[in-house]
Amino acid sequence: MVPEIWMKPNSDNFYKCISGRGNASDRGNVTNGYLLVHANGGLNQMRTGICDMVAVAKILKATLVLPSLISCSCGITDIFNWNHFVEVLKNDIDVVEKLPPEFASVKPLIKAPVSWSKVQDTTEILPQLRKHKVIKFTHPDSRLRNNKLPSAVQRLRCKANYEALRYTPEIEELGKKLVERLRDEGEPYIALHLRYEKDMLAFTGCSHNLTDSEADKIRKMRYKVRHWKEKEIDSNERRLQEGCPMSPREAALFLKAMGYPTSTRIYIVAGEIYGRNSIENLQKEYPNIYSHSTLATAEELEPLIKYQNRLAALDYIVALESDAFVYTYDGNMAKAVQGHRRFEGFKLTINPDRFSFVRLIDMLDDNLISWDDFASEVKSSHQN
């Protein structure tokens, strides 16, 4: 019998709902024009932006050109299995590697997507597409996702994201190897998404559990980044308002209170953890800590190590396949993996209630609550 701490939540009979296989004849043989896309941001912003553009291409009856990446030194085919993408969507939209020769010299009309309502109002954009034949969308980083969508459009976006977008065989195969190594003794593992990284702490202004020197370094970093508008931040107040990523120590005590034994294998989904003693606070409670750099050999990582987004794709696979995914701060990776795990059958995903947890742990540290009462409160507030 599966222990309660590893059990999947009740799916309430929800199931995968994506657009059907369809028929290529459904989309017709004539295109209204071509869409060029410059995908930007990190891995998961790219995923969402690409899927949005698939839906836009469908609405406009346009042909999608292989997207380019503007924030990555690698190409899209270095991250994603583009042949698989084209094959899965062949009955929904046309996808081509490059513009046909007759349009290669056409100066594209530059557009920045603003809202789904503007995209769906084809009276504005469709005549422009038919006239110019080539439109280039810049910065499609999730700007469309927050609007209400027709179910057919949402289903196509899900199909693109969860079935069409696959990583390259090289990344997928290494990801499967890491999962096998984590489970080599038949034990389940946790994928822990820690955001206790220097840039994240500098951006949020969170310095809990850091030394004065470390806190000063991230404060200076925040002031150096011009496009970060907020400079003066009260770290304690931000933490109490659920605005800080959990520290490794807080994550360790959370997992312990939830009942995960100290022998649990934990895969860290994150960059370098900041702070001299930060990761040690987690290892004190959970010594079996792993990451892609400790599970994979140098030779296996060599093709990926130069490109952060390829390493992020590797972490994505291990997080997606984990027995429990715990994310300690909201963000693009956390949201992407959470959604994908729900799509794959409501796999166990835990989002700690940081608002109540930081108050409980402060009470524990001040000896205002016993460990047993602390653990009981944590468990009761995170039941499936």
Short mmCIF file of C-alpha atoms in Angstrom, two decimals:
data_model
loop_
_atom_site.label_atom_id
_atom_site.label_comp_id
_atom_site.label_asym_id
_atom_site.label_seq_id
_atom_site.Cartn_x
_atom_site.Cartn_y
_atom_site.Cartn_z
CA MET A 1 0.00 0.00 0.00
CA VAL A 2 1.28 3.48 -0.93
CA PRO A 3 2.02 5.59 2.18
CA GLU A 4 -0.25 8.61 2.49
CA ILE A 5 2.60 11.08 1.98
CA TRP A 6 3.11 9.71 -1.55
CA MET A 7 -0.54 9.33 -2.58
CA LYS A 8 -1.93 11.26 -5.54
CA PRO A 9 -4.80 13.65 -4.80
CA ASN A 10 -8.32 12.88 -5.89
CA SER A 11 -8.77 13.89 -9.53
CA ASP A 12 -12.56 14.26 -9.16
CA ASN A 13 -12.93 12.50 -12.52
CA PHE A 14 -11.15 15.25 -14.42
CA TYR A 15 -9.31 13.98 -17.47
CA LYS A 16 -7.10 15.18 -20.31
CA CYS A 17 -9.05 17.41 -22.64
CA ILE A 18 -7.22 18.40 -25.79
CA SER A 19 -8.15 18.92 -29.40
CA GLY A 20 -8.71 15.68 -31.26
CA ARG A 21 -6.62 14.26 -34.03
CA GLY A 22 -8.73 16.07 -36.59
CA ASN A 23 -8.07 16.01 -40.28
CA ALA A 24 -5.65 18.05 -42.33
CA SER A 25 -8.51 18.99 -44.63
CA ASP A 26 -10.20 20.76 -41.70
CA ARG A 27 -7.69 23.60 -41.84
CA GLY A 28 -7.79 24.03 -45.61
CA ASN A 29 -4.93 24.25 -48.07
CA VAL A 30 -4.60 28.02 -48.37
CA THR A 31 -2.72 30.08 -45.79
CA ASN A 32 -3.49 33.69 -45.01
CA GLY A 33 0.18 34.38 -44.35
CA TYR A 34 3.17 33.50 -42.22
CA LEU A 35 3.91 34.14 -38.55
CA LEU A 36 7.47 34.75 -37.40
CA VAL A 37 7.97 34.38 -33.65
CA HIS A 38 10.87 35.50 -31.50
CA ALA A 39 10.40 33.48 -28.30
CA ASN A 40 11.97 35.16 -25.29
CA GLY A 41 12.53 34.57 -21.61
CA GLY A 42 13.49 31.36 -19.87
CA LEU A 43 12.56 27.82 -20.85
CA ASN A 44 9.00 27.91 -19.56
CA GLN A 45 8.26 31.37 -20.94
CA MET A 46 9.39 29.98 -24.30
CA ARG A 47 7.05 27.01 -23.97
CA THR A 48 4.04 29.18 -23.18
CA GLY A 49 4.88 31.73 -25.87
CA ILE A 50 5.23 29.06 -28.54
CA CYS A 51 1.94 27.44 -27.55
CA ASP A 52 0.19 30.81 -27.66
CA MET A 53 1.47 31.35 -31.19
CA VAL A 54 0.16 27.92 -32.24
CA ALA A 55 -3.29 29.09 -31.17
CA VAL A 56 -2.83 32.43 -32.96
CA ALA A 57 -1.84 30.61 -36.14
CA LYS A 58 -4.97 28.48 -35.87
CA ILE A 59 -7.27 31.47 -35.34
CA LEU A 60 -5.76 33.39 -38.27
CA LYS A 61 -5.39 30.32 -40.52
CA ALA A 62 -1.74 31.23 -40.82
CA THR A 63 1.45 29.21 -41.20
CA LEU A 64 3.82 29.19 -38.22
CA VAL A 65 7.52 29.52 -39.04
CA LEU A 66 10.03 27.76 -36.81
CA PRO A 67 10.42 30.20 -33.86
CA SER A 68 13.76 31.78 -33.06
CA LEU A 69 15.08 32.39 -29.56
CA ILE A 70 16.16 35.89 -28.58
CA SER A 71 17.39 35.18 -25.06
CA CYS A 72 19.38 32.01 -25.70
CA SER A 73 22.63 31.41 -27.55
CA CYS A 74 21.29 28.07 -28.75
CA GLY A 75 18.60 27.45 -31.35
CA ILE A 76 15.14 26.08 -30.74
CA THR A 77 16.10 22.72 -32.27
CA ASP A 78 18.86 22.47 -29.64
CA ILE A 79 16.13 22.32 -26.97
CA PHE A 80 12.98 20.93 -28.58
CA ASN A 81 12.29 17.98 -30.86
CA TRP A 82 10.88 20.02 -33.70
CA ASN A 83 10.04 17.05 -35.96
CA HIS A 84 7.80 15.70 -33.21
CA PHE A 85 6.18 19.12 -32.78
CA VAL A 86 5.33 19.37 -36.47
CA GLU A 87 4.01 15.80 -36.62
CA VAL A 88 1.68 16.17 -33.62
CA LEU A 89 0.20 19.44 -34.91
CA LYS A 90 0.07 18.58 -38.60
CA ASN A 91 -3.74 18.37 -38.59
CA ASP A 92 -4.13 21.63 -36.68
CA ILE A 93 -1.75 24.11 -38.27
CA ASP A 94 0.98 24.28 -40.90
CA VAL A 95 4.52 24.63 -39.52
CA VAL A 96 7.50 25.33 -41.76
CA GLU A 97 11.21 25.62 -41.04
CA LYS A 98 11.61 28.90 -42.93
CA LEU A 99 9.75 31.29 -45.17
CA PRO A 100 9.19 30.15 -48.75
CA PRO A 101 11.58 31.78 -51.27
CA GLU A 102 8.88 34.12 -52.63
CA PHE A 103 8.44 35.66 -49.16
CA ALA A 104 12.02 35.47 -47.89
CA SER A 105 12.75 39.09 -48.81
CA VAL A 106 9.44 40.47 -47.53
CA LYS A 107 9.81 42.97 -44.70
CA PRO A 108 7.55 41.61 -41.94
CA LEU A 109 4.98 43.70 -40.12
CA ILE A 110 6.12 43.90 -36.48
CA LYS A 111 3.46 43.17 -33.87
CA ALA A 112 3.54 42.65 -30.12
CA PRO A 113 0.68 40.46 -28.86
CA VAL A 114 -1.43 42.23 -26.27
CA SER A 115 -4.55 40.20 -25.59
CA TRP A 116 -6.55 37.29 -26.88
CA SER A 117 -9.48 39.58 -27.56
CA LYS A 118 -7.42 41.50 -30.11
CA VAL A 119 -6.18 38.29 -31.70
CA GLN A 120 -9.70 36.84 -31.91
CA ASP A 121 -11.04 40.09 -33.37
CA THR A 122 -9.84 39.08 -36.82
CA THR A 123 -11.25 42.24 -38.40
CA GLU A 124 -8.12 44.07 -37.23
CA ILE A 125 -5.22 41.69 -37.63
CA LEU A 126 -6.39 39.37 -40.42
CA PRO A 127 -6.50 42.09 -43.12
CA GLN A 128 -2.98 43.10 -42.08
CA LEU A 129 -1.77 39.52 -42.40
CA ARG A 130 -3.36 39.11 -45.81
CA LYS A 131 -1.85 42.39 -46.98
CA HIS A 132 1.69 41.99 -45.64
CA LYS A 133 1.77 38.16 -45.81
CA VAL A 134 4.41 38.04 -43.08
CA ILE A 135 3.92 39.20 -39.46
CA LYS A 136 6.61 39.02 -36.82
CA PHE A 137 5.46 38.67 -33.20
CA THR A 138 7.96 39.89 -30.63
CA HIS A 139 8.01 39.01 -26.95
CA PRO A 140 5.21 36.42 -26.89
CA ASP A 141 6.12 35.60 -23.28
CA SER A 142 2.79 34.55 -21.81
CA ARG A 143 1.07 37.85 -22.52
CA LEU A 144 -2.00 36.09 -23.84
CA ARG A 145 -2.58 33.43 -21.26
CA ASN A 146 -4.52 35.41 -18.66
CA ASN A 147 -7.50 36.19 -20.84
CA LYS A 148 -10.63 34.06 -21.11
CA LEU A 149 -10.28 31.64 -23.99
CA PRO A 150 -12.73 29.55 -26.00
CA SER A 151 -12.40 25.91 -24.99
CA ALA A 152 -11.21 24.88 -28.46
CA VAL A 153 -8.31 27.35 -28.28
CA GLN A 154 -7.38 26.24 -24.78
CA ARG A 155 -7.43 22.59 -25.83
CA LEU A 156 -5.07 23.33 -28.72
CA ARG A 157 -2.70 25.20 -26.40
CA CYS A 158 -2.68 22.20 -24.06
CA LYS A 159 -2.03 19.86 -26.97
CA ALA A 160 0.88 22.00 -28.13
CA ASN A 161 2.37 22.32 -24.64
CA TYR A 162 1.90 18.84 -23.25
CA GLU A 163 1.95 16.61 -26.31
CA ALA A 164 3.71 18.45 -29.14
CA LEU A 165 6.55 20.09 -27.22
CA ARG A 166 9.13 17.44 -26.42
CA TYR A 167 12.77 18.01 -25.70
CA THR A 168 15.46 16.69 -28.00
CA PRO A 169 16.09 12.91 -27.79
CA GLU A 170 19.46 13.69 -26.21
CA ILE A 171 17.85 15.64 -23.34
CA GLU A 172 14.93 13.23 -22.95
CA GLU A 173 17.22 10.19 -22.74
CA LEU A 174 19.49 11.75 -20.13
CA GLY A 175 16.44 12.85 -18.14
CA LYS A 176 15.15 9.26 -18.08
CA LYS A 177 18.57 8.05 -16.92
CA LEU A 178 18.56 10.48 -14.00
CA VAL A 179 15.07 9.35 -12.99
CA GLU A 180 16.22 5.71 -13.11
CA ARG A 181 19.23 6.50 -10.94
CA LEU A 182 17.05 8.24 -8.38
CA ARG A 183 14.81 5.18 -8.26
CA ASP A 184 17.54 2.54 -8.50
CA GLU A 185 16.51 1.02 -5.17
CA GLY A 186 12.80 1.21 -5.91
CA GLU A 187 12.25 4.17 -3.60
CA PRO A 188 10.20 7.27 -4.48
CA TYR A 189 11.83 10.69 -4.70
CA ILE A 190 10.89 14.33 -4.25
CA ALA A 191 11.70 17.03 -6.79
CA LEU A 192 12.20 20.15 -4.68
CA HIS A 193 12.02 23.42 -6.56
CA LEU A 194 14.08 25.79 -4.42
CA ARG A 195 14.35 29.41 -5.55
CA TYR A 196 16.90 30.37 -2.91
CA GLU A 197 19.25 31.69 -5.59
CA LYS A 198 21.23 34.90 -5.44
CA ASP A 199 19.36 36.71 -8.23
CA MET A 200 15.95 35.69 -6.89
CA LEU A 201 16.82 36.83 -3.37
CA ALA A 202 18.15 40.10 -4.73
CA PHE A 203 14.99 40.67 -6.78
CA THR A 204 12.57 39.84 -3.95
CA GLY A 205 14.67 41.52 -1.25
CA CYS A 206 14.55 38.42 0.94
CA SER A 207 17.47 37.81 3.29
CA HIS A 208 16.02 35.47 5.93
CA ASN A 209 18.65 32.96 7.14
CA LEU A 210 21.47 34.90 5.43
CA THR A 211 24.42 36.52 7.18
CA ASP A 212 24.66 40.34 7.26
CA SER A 213 27.41 40.18 4.64
CA GLU A 214 25.34 37.99 2.32
CA ALA A 215 22.30 40.21 2.76
CA ASP A 216 24.38 43.27 1.89
CA LYS A 217 25.63 41.61 -1.31
CA ILE A 218 22.15 40.91 -2.61
CA ARG A 219 21.03 44.44 -1.69
CA LYS A 220 23.88 45.89 -3.76
CA MET A 221 23.00 43.54 -6.61
CA ARG A 222 19.40 44.78 -6.54
CA TYR A 223 20.51 48.39 -6.86
CA LYS A 224 22.76 47.57 -9.81
CA VAL A 225 19.95 46.10 -11.92
CA ARG A 226 18.22 49.16 -13.37
CA HIS A 227 15.03 47.49 -14.60
CA TRP A 228 14.24 46.17 -11.11
CA LYS A 229 12.06 49.06 -9.99
CA GLU A 230 11.71 48.19 -6.29
CA LYS A 231 14.89 48.95 -4.38
CA GLU A 232 14.06 49.50 -0.69
CA ILE A 233 12.48 46.29 0.59
CA ASP A 234 11.72 45.23 4.15
CA SER A 235 12.79 41.57 4.11
CA ASN A 236 10.86 40.58 7.22
CA GLU A 237 7.65 42.21 6.01
CA ARG A 238 8.03 40.67 2.55
CA ARG A 239 8.48 37.22 4.09
CA LEU A 240 5.38 37.60 6.29
CA GLN A 241 3.35 38.55 3.21
CA GLU A 242 4.28 35.30 1.45
CA GLY A 243 6.65 37.14 -0.88
CA CYS A 244 9.83 35.18 -0.21
CA PRO A 245 11.04 31.79 -1.41
CA MET A 246 11.40 29.31 1.44
CA SER A 247 14.95 28.92 2.67
CA PRO A 248 16.55 25.45 2.57
CA ARG A 249 16.12 25.23 6.36
CA GLU A 250 12.42 26.11 6.09
CA ALA A 251 11.99 23.57 3.29
CA ALA A 252 13.67 20.88 5.40
CA LEU A 253 11.41 21.53 8.39
CA PHE A 254 8.36 21.61 6.14
CA LEU A 255 9.15 18.19 4.64
CA LYS A 256 9.95 16.78 8.07
CA ALA A 257 6.65 18.07 9.48
CA MET A 258 4.80 16.55 6.51
CA GLY A 259 6.22 13.17 7.49
CA TYR A 260 8.86 12.52 4.84
CA PRO A 261 11.60 10.36 6.40
CA THR A 262 15.20 11.49 6.50
CA SER A 263 16.11 8.75 4.02
CA THR A 264 13.99 10.40 1.31
CA ARG A 265 15.83 11.15 -1.89
CA ILE A 266 15.50 14.78 -2.94
CA TYR A 267 16.34 16.18 -6.36
CA ILE A 268 17.01 19.92 -6.32
CA VAL A 269 15.36 21.77 -9.19
CA ALA A 270 17.21 25.09 -9.04
CA GLY A 271 20.38 26.95 -9.80
CA GLU A 272 23.13 27.44 -7.24
CA ILE A 273 21.69 27.86 -3.74
CA TYR A 274 22.89 31.09 -2.13
CA GLY A 275 24.32 31.42 1.35
CA ARG A 276 27.31 29.85 3.09
CA ASN A 277 25.33 27.38 5.16
CA SER A 278 22.07 27.30 3.23
CA ILE A 279 22.17 23.89 1.57
CA GLU A 280 23.80 22.36 4.66
CA ASN A 281 20.64 23.19 6.62
CA LEU A 282 18.70 20.98 4.23
CA GLN A 283 21.31 18.22 4.22
CA LYS A 284 21.26 17.99 8.02
CA GLU A 285 17.72 16.65 7.82
CA TYR A 286 17.91 15.03 4.38
CA PRO A 287 21.39 13.80 3.46
CA ASN A 288 20.30 12.21 0.16
CA ILE A 289 20.34 15.41 -1.88
CA TYR A 290 20.90 15.24 -5.64
CA SER A 291 21.02 17.50 -8.67
CA HIS A 292 21.80 17.05 -12.34
CA SER A 293 25.45 17.84 -11.60
CA THR A 294 25.74 15.02 -9.03
CA LEU A 295 23.62 12.40 -10.81
CA ALA A 296 25.05 12.80 -14.31
CA THR A 297 28.66 12.34 -15.36
CA ALA A 298 30.70 15.21 -16.76
CA GLU A 299 30.63 13.47 -20.15
CA GLU A 300 26.82 13.22 -20.07
CA LEU A 301 26.43 16.90 -19.17
CA GLU A 302 29.03 18.19 -21.60
CA PRO A 303 26.59 18.76 -24.53
CA LEU A 304 24.20 20.66 -22.24
CA ILE A 305 26.42 22.55 -19.82
CA LYS A 306 26.95 25.59 -22.03
CA TYR A 307 23.24 26.34 -22.30
CA GLN A 308 21.17 27.07 -19.20
CA ASN A 309 17.89 26.32 -20.96
CA ARG A 310 19.04 22.81 -21.88
CA LEU A 311 19.89 22.14 -18.23
CA ALA A 312 16.50 23.59 -17.25
CA ALA A 313 14.87 21.15 -19.67
CA LEU A 314 16.70 18.31 -17.93
CA ASP A 315 15.41 19.48 -14.54
CA TYR A 316 11.91 19.80 -16.02
CA ILE A 317 11.89 16.11 -16.99
CA VAL A 318 13.07 14.94 -13.57
CA ALA A 319 10.52 17.19 -11.84
CA LEU A 320 7.70 16.02 -14.11
CA GLU A 321 8.44 12.34 -13.38
CA SER A 322 8.94 12.74 -9.62
CA ASP A 323 6.76 11.01 -7.04
CA ALA A 324 6.17 14.35 -5.34
CA PHE A 325 6.90 17.82 -6.69
CA VAL A 326 7.31 20.49 -4.02
CA TYR A 327 7.75 24.10 -5.09
CA THR A 328 8.71 26.69 -2.53
CA TYR A 329 8.01 29.82 -4.57
CA ASP A 330 5.72 30.66 -7.47
CA GLY A 331 7.40 31.10 -10.82
CA ASN A 332 7.32 30.00 -14.43
CA MET A 333 8.96 26.62 -13.79
CA ALA A 334 6.72 25.85 -10.82
CA LYS A 335 3.56 26.74 -12.74
CA ALA A 336 4.64 24.86 -15.86
CA VAL A 337 5.53 21.64 -14.05
CA GLN A 338 2.44 21.85 -11.82
CA GLY A 339 0.17 22.17 -14.84
CA HIS A 340 1.91 19.38 -16.74
CA ARG A 341 1.68 17.02 -13.75
CA ARG A 342 -2.02 17.76 -13.42
CA PHE A 343 -2.45 16.99 -17.11
CA GLU A 344 -0.59 13.69 -16.66
CA GLY A 345 -3.03 12.40 -14.07
CA PHE A 346 -2.92 14.71 -11.05
CA LYS A 347 0.53 13.67 -9.87
CA LEU A 348 1.25 14.71 -6.29
CA THR A 349 2.25 18.38 -6.20
CA ILE A 350 2.69 20.35 -3.00
CA ASN A 351 2.60 24.14 -2.80
CA PRO A 352 3.41 25.09 0.80
CA ASP A 353 1.18 27.72 2.36
CA ARG A 354 4.03 30.12 3.07
CA PHE A 355 1.76 32.69 4.70
CA SER A 356 0.86 30.40 7.60
CA PHE A 357 4.09 28.39 7.55
CA VAL A 358 6.47 31.29 8.25
CA ARG A 359 4.37 32.24 11.27
CA LEU A 360 4.42 28.67 12.55
CA ILE A 361 8.15 28.29 12.12
CA ASP A 362 8.78 31.61 13.86
CA MET A 363 6.68 30.37 16.77
CA LEU A 364 8.71 27.14 16.80
CA ASP A 365 11.98 29.06 16.84
CA ASP A 366 10.72 31.24 19.70
CA ASN A 367 9.64 28.14 21.70
CA LEU A 368 6.01 29.24 21.55
CA ILE A 369 4.89 25.94 20.04
CA SER A 370 6.10 22.35 20.41
CA TRP A 371 7.41 20.31 17.50
CA ASP A 372 4.42 17.98 17.65
CA ASP A 373 1.95 20.87 17.51
CA PHE A 374 3.97 22.50 14.74
CA ALA A 375 3.96 19.31 12.64
CA SER A 376 0.25 18.79 13.29
CA GLU A 377 -0.58 22.32 12.11
CA VAL A 378 1.56 21.94 8.97
CA LYS A 379 -0.02 18.61 8.05
CA SER A 380 -3.59 19.75 8.64
CA SER A 381 -3.13 22.80 6.39
CA HIS A 382 -1.71 20.73 3.52
CA GLN A 383 -4.08 17.79 3.28
CA ASN A 384 -5.11 16.71 -0.23
#
